[in-house]
Amino acid sequence: DQQVKQNSPSLSVQEGRISILNCDYTNSMFDYFLWYKKYPAEGPTFLISISSIKDKNEDGRFTVFLNKSAKHLSLHIVPSQPGDSAVYFCAASDTGGGADGLTFGKGTHLIIQP
Amino acid sequence: KAGVTQTPRYLIKTRGQQVTLSCSPISGHRSVSWYQQTPGQGLQFLFEYFSETQRNKGNFPGRFSGRQFSNSRSEMNVSTLELGDSALYLCASSLGTSGRYHEQYFGPGTRLTVT
């Protein structure tokens, strides 16, 4: 059973527009969420995180929104740039004692078109 | 500050063999986690070591094992390799235990191909 789901395997967005990547989770014990970005032949790099006590966290062009009642989070990138083309992974953690480390979604391949 | 390094970067093995992968964390980091990335399953957590002790373990068979040394370097071992073990194996280090508000820093991974 996949506890973190990224239902869009790929997303194509025009340069300068907003990119919205979505993530859903099923485990109500998750209380910390992260987004990672991955280029080919490299490991994922941390982008932004959010704790369940917040509903929004912003860092430059990146904003993560958390809707706990819907068990849904999204990553907004504004404006989108060509260098943003990568695979984005959503990850979740139960910091209260979960034994499974970080649980990742399968990723969304974001393609920024010029 | 040097990043997380993994060796080797690429590896080809045959079914039934065993393999050992190595990970050197960022200096000062005491937690090392291992993940398997495959196209079908995405990133899956294997295990985490903190101060030479296995703290967490994912849902993988006992053929997958690991250890951590006093200098925080970690190795993972896969015995009796199967074709399905072909994957990118990623190591990540962090200051504290993963998921406890410390972001993990990933290495570039070891690409294992089992033939």
PDB file of C-alpha atoms in Angstrom:
ATOM      1  CA  ASP A   1       0.000   0.000   0.000  1.00  0.00           C
ATOM      2  CA  GLN A   2       1.563   3.250  -1.124  1.00  0.00           C
ATOM      3  CA  GLN A   3       1.368   5.759   1.686  1.00  0.00           C
ATOM      4  CA  VAL A   4       2.644   8.714  -0.332  1.00  0.00           C
ATOM      5  CA  LYS A   5       1.239   9.178  -3.801  1.00  0.00           C
ATOM      6  CA  GLN A   6       2.250  11.471  -6.600  1.00  0.00           C
ATOM      7  CA  ASN A   7      -0.409  10.768  -9.174  1.00  0.00           C
ATOM      8  CA  SER A   8       1.150  12.731 -12.015  1.00  0.00           C
ATOM      9  CA  PRO A   9       4.202  10.934 -13.418  1.00  0.00           C
ATOM     10  CA  SER A  10       4.984  13.984 -15.533  1.00  0.00           C
ATOM     11  CA  LEU A  11       4.024  17.617 -15.878  1.00  0.00           C
ATOM     12  CA  SER A  12       4.845  20.079 -18.632  1.00  0.00           C
ATOM     13  CA  VAL A  13       4.806  23.825 -17.900  1.00  0.00           C
ATOM     14  CA  GLN A  14       5.795  26.844 -19.929  1.00  0.00           C
ATOM     15  CA  GLU A  15       8.746  28.896 -18.728  1.00  0.00           C
ATOM     16  CA  GLY A  16       7.627  31.793 -16.541  1.00  0.00           C
ATOM     17  CA  ARG A  17       4.340  30.190 -15.545  1.00  0.00           C
ATOM     18  CA  ILE A  18       3.483  28.496 -12.261  1.00  0.00           C
ATOM     19  CA  SER A  19       4.290  24.818 -11.722  1.00  0.00           C
ATOM     20  CA  ILE A  20       2.088  22.978  -9.239  1.00  0.00           C
ATOM     21  CA  LEU A  21       3.137  19.524  -8.106  1.00  0.00           C
ATOM     22  CA  ASN A  22       0.745  17.514  -5.986  1.00  0.00           C
ATOM     23  CA  CYS A  23       1.177  14.852  -3.359  1.00  0.00           C
ATOM     24  CA  ASP A  24      -1.336  12.861  -1.314  1.00  0.00           C
ATOM     25  CA  TYR A  25      -0.701  10.735   1.735  1.00  0.00           C
ATOM     26  CA  THR A  26      -2.726   8.184   3.630  1.00  0.00           C
ATOM     27  CA  ASN A  27      -0.908   7.807   6.937  1.00  0.00           C
ATOM     28  CA  SER A  28      -2.399  10.255   9.439  1.00  0.00           C
ATOM     29  CA  MET A  29       0.679   9.857  11.641  1.00  0.00           C
ATOM     30  CA  PHE A  30       2.857  11.709   9.121  1.00  0.00           C
ATOM     31  CA  ASP A  31       3.706  15.098  10.559  1.00  0.00           C
ATOM     32  CA  TYR A  32       6.684  16.300   8.564  1.00  0.00           C
ATOM     33  CA  PHE A  33       6.876  16.627   4.811  1.00  0.00           C
ATOM     34  CA  LEU A  34       9.697  17.369   2.413  1.00  0.00           C
ATOM     35  CA  TRP A  35      10.184  17.961  -1.275  1.00  0.00           C
ATOM     36  CA  TYR A  36      13.291  16.814  -3.091  1.00  0.00           C
ATOM     37  CA  LYS A  37      14.503  17.546  -6.591  1.00  0.00           C
ATOM     38  CA  LYS A  38      16.509  15.053  -8.591  1.00  0.00           C
ATOM     39  CA  TYR A  39      18.531  15.464 -11.774  1.00  0.00           C
ATOM     40  CA  PRO A  40      19.626  12.409 -13.771  1.00  0.00           C
ATOM     41  CA  ALA A  41      22.759  10.710 -12.421  1.00  0.00           C
ATOM     42  CA  GLU A  42      22.583  12.721  -9.193  1.00  0.00           C
ATOM     43  CA  GLY A  43      21.082  12.065  -5.792  1.00  0.00           C
ATOM     44  CA  PRO A  44      17.967  13.951  -4.695  1.00  0.00           C
ATOM     45  CA  THR A  45      18.561  17.389  -3.202  1.00  0.00           C
ATOM     46  CA  PHE A  46      16.414  18.861  -0.482  1.00  0.00           C
ATOM     47  CA  LEU A  47      14.168  21.726  -1.586  1.00  0.00           C
ATOM     48  CA  ILE A  48      11.725  22.673   1.114  1.00  0.00           C
ATOM     49  CA  SER A  49       9.913  21.150   4.056  1.00  0.00           C
ATOM     50  CA  ILE A  50       6.828  21.775   6.145  1.00  0.00           C
ATOM     51  CA  SER A  51       5.732  20.671   9.570  1.00  0.00           C
ATOM     52  CA  SER A  52       2.141  19.660  10.215  1.00  0.00           C
ATOM     53  CA  ILE A  53       1.705  22.615  12.562  1.00  0.00           C
ATOM     54  CA  LYS A  54       1.899  24.895   9.524  1.00  0.00           C
ATOM     55  CA  ASP A  55      -0.144  25.112   6.365  1.00  0.00           C
ATOM     56  CA  LYS A  56       2.335  27.030   4.260  1.00  0.00           C
ATOM     57  CA  ASN A  57       6.080  27.442   3.956  1.00  0.00           C
ATOM     58  CA  GLU A  58       7.810  29.688   1.468  1.00  0.00           C
ATOM     59  CA  ASP A  59      11.396  29.831   0.272  1.00  0.00           C
ATOM     60  CA  GLY A  60      12.071  32.095  -2.669  1.00  0.00           C
ATOM     61  CA  ARG A  61      10.285  30.764  -5.736  1.00  0.00           C
ATOM     62  CA  PHE A  62       9.161  27.640  -3.886  1.00  0.00           C
ATOM     63  CA  THR A  63       6.092  27.397  -1.671  1.00  0.00           C
ATOM     64  CA  VAL A  64       4.682  24.275  -0.100  1.00  0.00           C
ATOM     65  CA  PHE A  65       1.057  24.117   1.020  1.00  0.00           C
ATOM     66  CA  LEU A  66      -0.272  21.512   3.410  1.00  0.00           C
ATOM     67  CA  ASN A  67      -3.948  20.593   3.785  1.00  0.00           C
ATOM     68  CA  LYS A  68      -4.062  18.162   6.673  1.00  0.00           C
ATOM     69  CA  SER A  69      -7.768  17.455   6.496  1.00  0.00           C
ATOM     70  CA  ALA A  70      -7.404  16.398   2.870  1.00  0.00           C
ATOM     71  CA  LYS A  71      -4.022  14.742   3.486  1.00  0.00           C
ATOM     72  CA  HIS A  72      -2.691  16.698   0.570  1.00  0.00           C
ATOM     73  CA  LEU A  73       0.316  18.863  -0.063  1.00  0.00           C
ATOM     74  CA  SER A  74       1.471  20.768  -3.075  1.00  0.00           C
ATOM     75  CA  LEU A  75       4.636  22.457  -4.242  1.00  0.00           C
ATOM     76  CA  HIS A  76       4.313  25.698  -6.181  1.00  0.00           C
ATOM     77  CA  ILE A  77       7.197  27.024  -8.252  1.00  0.00           C
ATOM     78  CA  VAL A  78       6.805  30.603  -9.453  1.00  0.00           C
ATOM     79  CA  PRO A  79       8.057  31.563 -11.941  1.00  0.00           C
ATOM     80  CA  SER A  80       9.180  28.291 -13.505  1.00  0.00           C
ATOM     81  CA  GLN A  81      12.649  28.294 -15.021  1.00  0.00           C
ATOM     82  CA  PRO A  82      14.385  25.851 -17.399  1.00  0.00           C
ATOM     83  CA  GLY A  83      16.669  24.674 -14.578  1.00  0.00           C
ATOM     84  CA  ASP A  84      13.617  23.490 -12.693  1.00  0.00           C
ATOM     85  CA  SER A  85      13.239  20.606 -15.135  1.00  0.00           C
ATOM     86  CA  ALA A  86      13.841  17.560 -12.941  1.00  0.00           C
ATOM     87  CA  VAL A  87      12.062  14.802 -11.058  1.00  0.00           C
ATOM     88  CA  TYR A  88      10.412  16.009  -7.857  1.00  0.00           C
ATOM     89  CA  PHE A  89       9.836  13.667  -4.954  1.00  0.00           C
ATOM     90  CA  CYS A  90       7.459  14.250  -2.104  1.00  0.00           C
ATOM     91  CA  ALA A  91       8.466  12.587   1.198  1.00  0.00           C
ATOM     92  CA  ALA A  92       6.800  12.204   4.565  1.00  0.00           C
ATOM     93  CA  SER A  93       7.830  11.223   8.043  1.00  0.00           C
ATOM     94  CA  ASP A  94       6.252  10.249  11.317  1.00  0.00           C
ATOM     95  CA  THR A  95       8.625  12.029  13.666  1.00  0.00           C
ATOM     96  CA  GLY A  96       6.921  10.617  16.707  1.00  0.00           C
ATOM     97  CA  GLY A  97       8.636   7.301  16.366  1.00  0.00           C
ATOM     98  CA  GLY A  98       7.906   5.863  12.953  1.00  0.00           C
ATOM     99  CA  ALA A  99      10.202   3.048  12.025  1.00  0.00           C
ATOM    100  CA  ASP A 100      10.246   3.501   8.297  1.00  0.00           C
ATOM    101  CA  GLY A 101      12.490   6.501   7.781  1.00  0.00           C
ATOM    102  CA  LEU A 102      11.258   8.796   5.081  1.00  0.00           C
ATOM    103  CA  THR A 103       8.449   7.512   2.873  1.00  0.00           C
ATOM    104  CA  PHE A 104       8.718   8.799  -0.677  1.00  0.00           C
ATOM    105  CA  GLY A 105       6.298   9.133  -3.530  1.00  0.00           C
ATOM    106  CA  LYS A 106       7.284   7.810  -6.942  1.00  0.00           C
ATOM    107  CA  GLY A 107       8.098  11.247  -8.249  1.00  0.00           C
ATOM    108  CA  THR A 108       6.803  13.699 -10.845  1.00  0.00           C
ATOM    109  CA  HIS A 109       8.935  14.583 -13.844  1.00  0.00           C
ATOM    110  CA  LEU A 110       8.607  18.333 -14.372  1.00  0.00           C
ATOM    111  CA  ILE A 111       9.453  19.620 -17.826  1.00  0.00           C
ATOM    112  CA  ILE A 112       9.772  23.369 -18.311  1.00  0.00           C
ATOM    113  CA  GLN A 113       9.242  24.336 -21.909  1.00  0.00           C
ATOM    114  CA  PRO A 114      10.833  27.512 -23.324  1.00  0.00           C
TER     115      PRO A 114
ATOM    116  CA  LYS B   1      32.494  20.825   3.030  1.00  0.00           C
ATOM    117  CA  ALA B   2      32.568  17.627   0.972  1.00  0.00           C
ATOM    118  CA  GLY B   3      29.244  15.998   0.167  1.00  0.00           C
ATOM    119  CA  VAL B   4      28.100  12.427   0.573  1.00  0.00           C
ATOM    120  CA  THR B   5      30.230  10.063  -1.475  1.00  0.00           C
ATOM    121  CA  GLN B   6      29.318   6.598  -2.645  1.00  0.00           C
ATOM    122  CA  THR B   7      31.525   3.934  -4.141  1.00  0.00           C
ATOM    123  CA  PRO B   8      31.488   2.387  -6.592  1.00  0.00           C
ATOM    124  CA  ARG B   9      29.281   4.489  -8.858  1.00  0.00           C
ATOM    125  CA  TYR B  10      28.488   1.611 -11.193  1.00  0.00           C
ATOM    126  CA  LEU B  11      28.519  -2.112 -10.648  1.00  0.00           C
ATOM    127  CA  ILE B  12      27.565  -5.154 -12.693  1.00  0.00           C
ATOM    128  CA  LYS B  13      27.028  -8.465 -10.936  1.00  0.00           C
ATOM    129  CA  THR B  14      25.486 -11.803 -11.835  1.00  0.00           C
ATOM    130  CA  ARG B  15      22.640 -13.557 -10.095  1.00  0.00           C
ATOM    131  CA  GLY B  16      23.628 -15.378  -6.949  1.00  0.00           C
ATOM    132  CA  GLN B  17      26.633 -13.165  -6.217  1.00  0.00           C
ATOM    133  CA  GLN B  18      26.872 -10.780  -3.327  1.00  0.00           C
ATOM    134  CA  VAL B  19      27.785  -7.109  -3.361  1.00  0.00           C
ATOM    135  CA  THR B  20      28.974  -4.479  -0.909  1.00  0.00           C
ATOM    136  CA  LEU B  21      28.333  -0.781  -1.415  1.00  0.00           C
ATOM    137  CA  SER B  22      30.026   1.977   0.526  1.00  0.00           C
ATOM    138  CA  CYS B  23      28.891   5.394   1.700  1.00  0.00           C
ATOM    139  CA  SER B  24      30.876   8.186   3.331  1.00  0.00           C
ATOM    140  CA  PRO B  25      28.634  10.786   4.963  1.00  0.00           C
ATOM    141  CA  ILE B  26      29.212  14.501   5.269  1.00  0.00           C
ATOM    142  CA  SER B  27      31.726  15.244   7.969  1.00  0.00           C
ATOM    143  CA  GLY B  28      29.971  15.536  11.319  1.00  0.00           C
ATOM    144  CA  HIS B  29      26.864  13.684  10.219  1.00  0.00           C
ATOM    145  CA  ARG B  30      26.095  10.645  12.342  1.00  0.00           C
ATOM    146  CA  SER B  31      23.056   9.262  10.579  1.00  0.00           C
ATOM    147  CA  VAL B  32      23.238   7.296   7.350  1.00  0.00           C
ATOM    148  CA  SER B  33      20.183   5.994   5.548  1.00  0.00           C
ATOM    149  CA  TRP B  34      20.016   3.771   2.516  1.00  0.00           C
ATOM    150  CA  TYR B  35      17.349   3.817  -0.198  1.00  0.00           C
ATOM    151  CA  GLN B  36      16.636   1.763  -3.271  1.00  0.00           C
ATOM    152  CA  GLN B  37      15.311   3.529  -6.341  1.00  0.00           C
ATOM    153  CA  THR B  38      13.631   1.587  -9.128  1.00  0.00           C
ATOM    154  CA  PRO B  39      11.378   2.857 -11.927  1.00  0.00           C
ATOM    155  CA  GLY B  40       8.421   0.855 -10.672  1.00  0.00           C
ATOM    156  CA  GLN B  41       8.664   1.471  -6.925  1.00  0.00           C
ATOM    157  CA  GLY B  42      10.317   4.848  -6.719  1.00  0.00           C
ATOM    158  CA  LEU B  43      12.471   5.513  -3.654  1.00  0.00           C
ATOM    159  CA  GLN B  44      12.132   2.920  -0.923  1.00  0.00           C
ATOM    160  CA  PHE B  45      13.724   3.078   2.488  1.00  0.00           C
ATOM    161  CA  LEU B  46      16.102   0.240   3.290  1.00  0.00           C
ATOM    162  CA  PHE B  47      17.561   1.067   6.708  1.00  0.00           C
ATOM    163  CA  GLU B  48      19.099   3.767   8.822  1.00  0.00           C
ATOM    164  CA  TYR B  49      22.171   3.718  11.022  1.00  0.00           C
ATOM    165  CA  PHE B  50      22.942   6.174  13.760  1.00  0.00           C
ATOM    166  CA  SER B  51      26.090   5.959  15.869  1.00  0.00           C
ATOM    167  CA  GLU B  52      26.827   2.431  14.604  1.00  0.00           C
ATOM    168  CA  THR B  53      23.364   1.136  15.517  1.00  0.00           C
ATOM    169  CA  GLN B  54      20.579   0.258  13.140  1.00  0.00           C
ATOM    170  CA  ARG B  55      17.726   2.551  14.132  1.00  0.00           C
ATOM    171  CA  ASN B  56      15.119   1.864  11.485  1.00  0.00           C
ATOM    172  CA  LYS B  57      14.537  -0.800   8.895  1.00  0.00           C
ATOM    173  CA  GLY B  58      12.328  -0.868   5.841  1.00  0.00           C
ATOM    174  CA  ASN B  59      10.438  -3.781   4.374  1.00  0.00           C
ATOM    175  CA  PHE B  60      13.219  -5.617   2.575  1.00  0.00           C
ATOM    176  CA  PRO B  61      14.326  -9.264   2.871  1.00  0.00           C
ATOM    177  CA  GLY B  62      17.191 -10.310   5.087  1.00  0.00           C
ATOM    178  CA  ARG B  63      19.475 -10.515   2.047  1.00  0.00           C
ATOM    179  CA  PHE B  64      19.859  -6.771   2.486  1.00  0.00           C
ATOM    180  CA  SER B  65      22.043  -5.817   5.416  1.00  0.00           C
ATOM    181  CA  GLY B  66      24.230  -2.967   6.486  1.00  0.00           C
ATOM    182  CA  ARG B  67      26.565  -1.647   9.077  1.00  0.00           C
ATOM    183  CA  GLN B  68      28.094   1.599  10.222  1.00  0.00           C
ATOM    184  CA  PHE B  69      31.587   2.185  11.452  1.00  0.00           C
ATOM    185  CA  SER B  70      32.839   4.438  14.221  1.00  0.00           C
ATOM    186  CA  ASN B  71      33.740   7.137  11.676  1.00  0.00           C
ATOM    187  CA  SER B  72      30.078   7.071  10.483  1.00  0.00           C
ATOM    188  CA  ARG B  73      30.973   5.496   7.145  1.00  0.00           C
ATOM    189  CA  SER B  74      28.446   2.857   6.190  1.00  0.00           C
ATOM    190  CA  GLU B  75      28.293  -0.201   4.015  1.00  0.00           C
ATOM    191  CA  MET B  76      25.345  -2.131   2.719  1.00  0.00           C
ATOM    192  CA  ASN B  77      25.518  -5.700   1.553  1.00  0.00           C
ATOM    193  CA  VAL B  78      23.186  -7.640  -0.680  1.00  0.00           C
ATOM    194  CA  SER B  79      23.648 -11.390  -0.763  1.00  0.00           C
ATOM    195  CA  THR B  80      22.376 -13.893  -3.315  1.00  0.00           C
ATOM    196  CA  LEU B  81      21.610 -11.196  -5.861  1.00  0.00           C
ATOM    197  CA  GLU B  82      18.414 -11.400  -7.885  1.00  0.00           C
ATOM    198  CA  LEU B  83      17.565  -9.665 -11.163  1.00  0.00           C
ATOM    199  CA  GLY B  84      15.061  -7.510  -9.285  1.00  0.00           C
ATOM    200  CA  ASP B  85      17.852  -6.048  -7.178  1.00  0.00           C
ATOM    201  CA  SER B  86      18.975  -3.995 -10.167  1.00  0.00           C
ATOM    202  CA  ALA B  87      18.467  -0.441  -9.005  1.00  0.00           C
ATOM    203  CA  LEU B  88      20.052   2.822  -7.992  1.00  0.00           C
ATOM    204  CA  TYR B  89      21.107   2.587  -4.354  1.00  0.00           C
ATOM    205  CA  LEU B  90      21.189   5.937  -2.631  1.00  0.00           C
ATOM    206  CA  CYS B  91      22.811   6.818   0.624  1.00  0.00           C
ATOM    207  CA  ALA B  92      21.817   9.884   2.626  1.00  0.00           C
ATOM    208  CA  SER B  93      23.390  11.437   5.660  1.00  0.00           C
ATOM    209  CA  SER B  94      22.038  13.810   8.250  1.00  0.00           C
ATOM    210  CA  LEU B  95      23.053  15.320  11.560  1.00  0.00           C
ATOM    211  CA  GLY B  96      20.421  13.495  13.546  1.00  0.00           C
ATOM    212  CA  THR B  97      18.064  10.655  13.035  1.00  0.00           C
ATOM    213  CA  SER B  98      16.141  10.910   9.759  1.00  0.00           C
ATOM    214  CA  GLY B  99      12.724  12.435   9.904  1.00  0.00           C
ATOM    215  CA  ARG B 100      13.516  14.438  13.017  1.00  0.00           C
ATOM    216  CA  TYR B 101      13.666  17.837  11.384  1.00  0.00           C
ATOM    217  CA  HIS B 102      17.044  17.258   9.900  1.00  0.00           C
ATOM    218  CA  GLU B 103      17.189  17.259   6.175  1.00  0.00           C
ATOM    219  CA  GLN B 104      19.014  14.433   4.559  1.00  0.00           C
ATOM    220  CA  TYR B 105      21.758  15.026   2.044  1.00  0.00           C
ATOM    221  CA  PHE B 106      21.951  12.396  -0.640  1.00  0.00           C
ATOM    222  CA  GLY B 107      24.921  10.962  -2.431  1.00  0.00           C
ATOM    223  CA  PRO B 108      24.937  10.382  -6.204  1.00  0.00           C
ATOM    224  CA  GLY B 109      24.092   6.705  -5.792  1.00  0.00           C
ATOM    225  CA  THR B 110      25.499   3.388  -6.938  1.00  0.00           C
ATOM    226  CA  ARG B 111      23.907   1.941 -10.046  1.00  0.00           C
ATOM    227  CA  LEU B 112      23.765  -1.832  -9.601  1.00  0.00           C
ATOM    228  CA  THR B 113      22.932  -4.042 -12.557  1.00  0.00           C
ATOM    229  CA  VAL B 114      22.317  -7.726 -11.972  1.00  0.00           C
ATOM    230  CA  THR B 115      22.527  -9.986 -15.019  1.00  0.00           C
TER     231      THR B 115
END
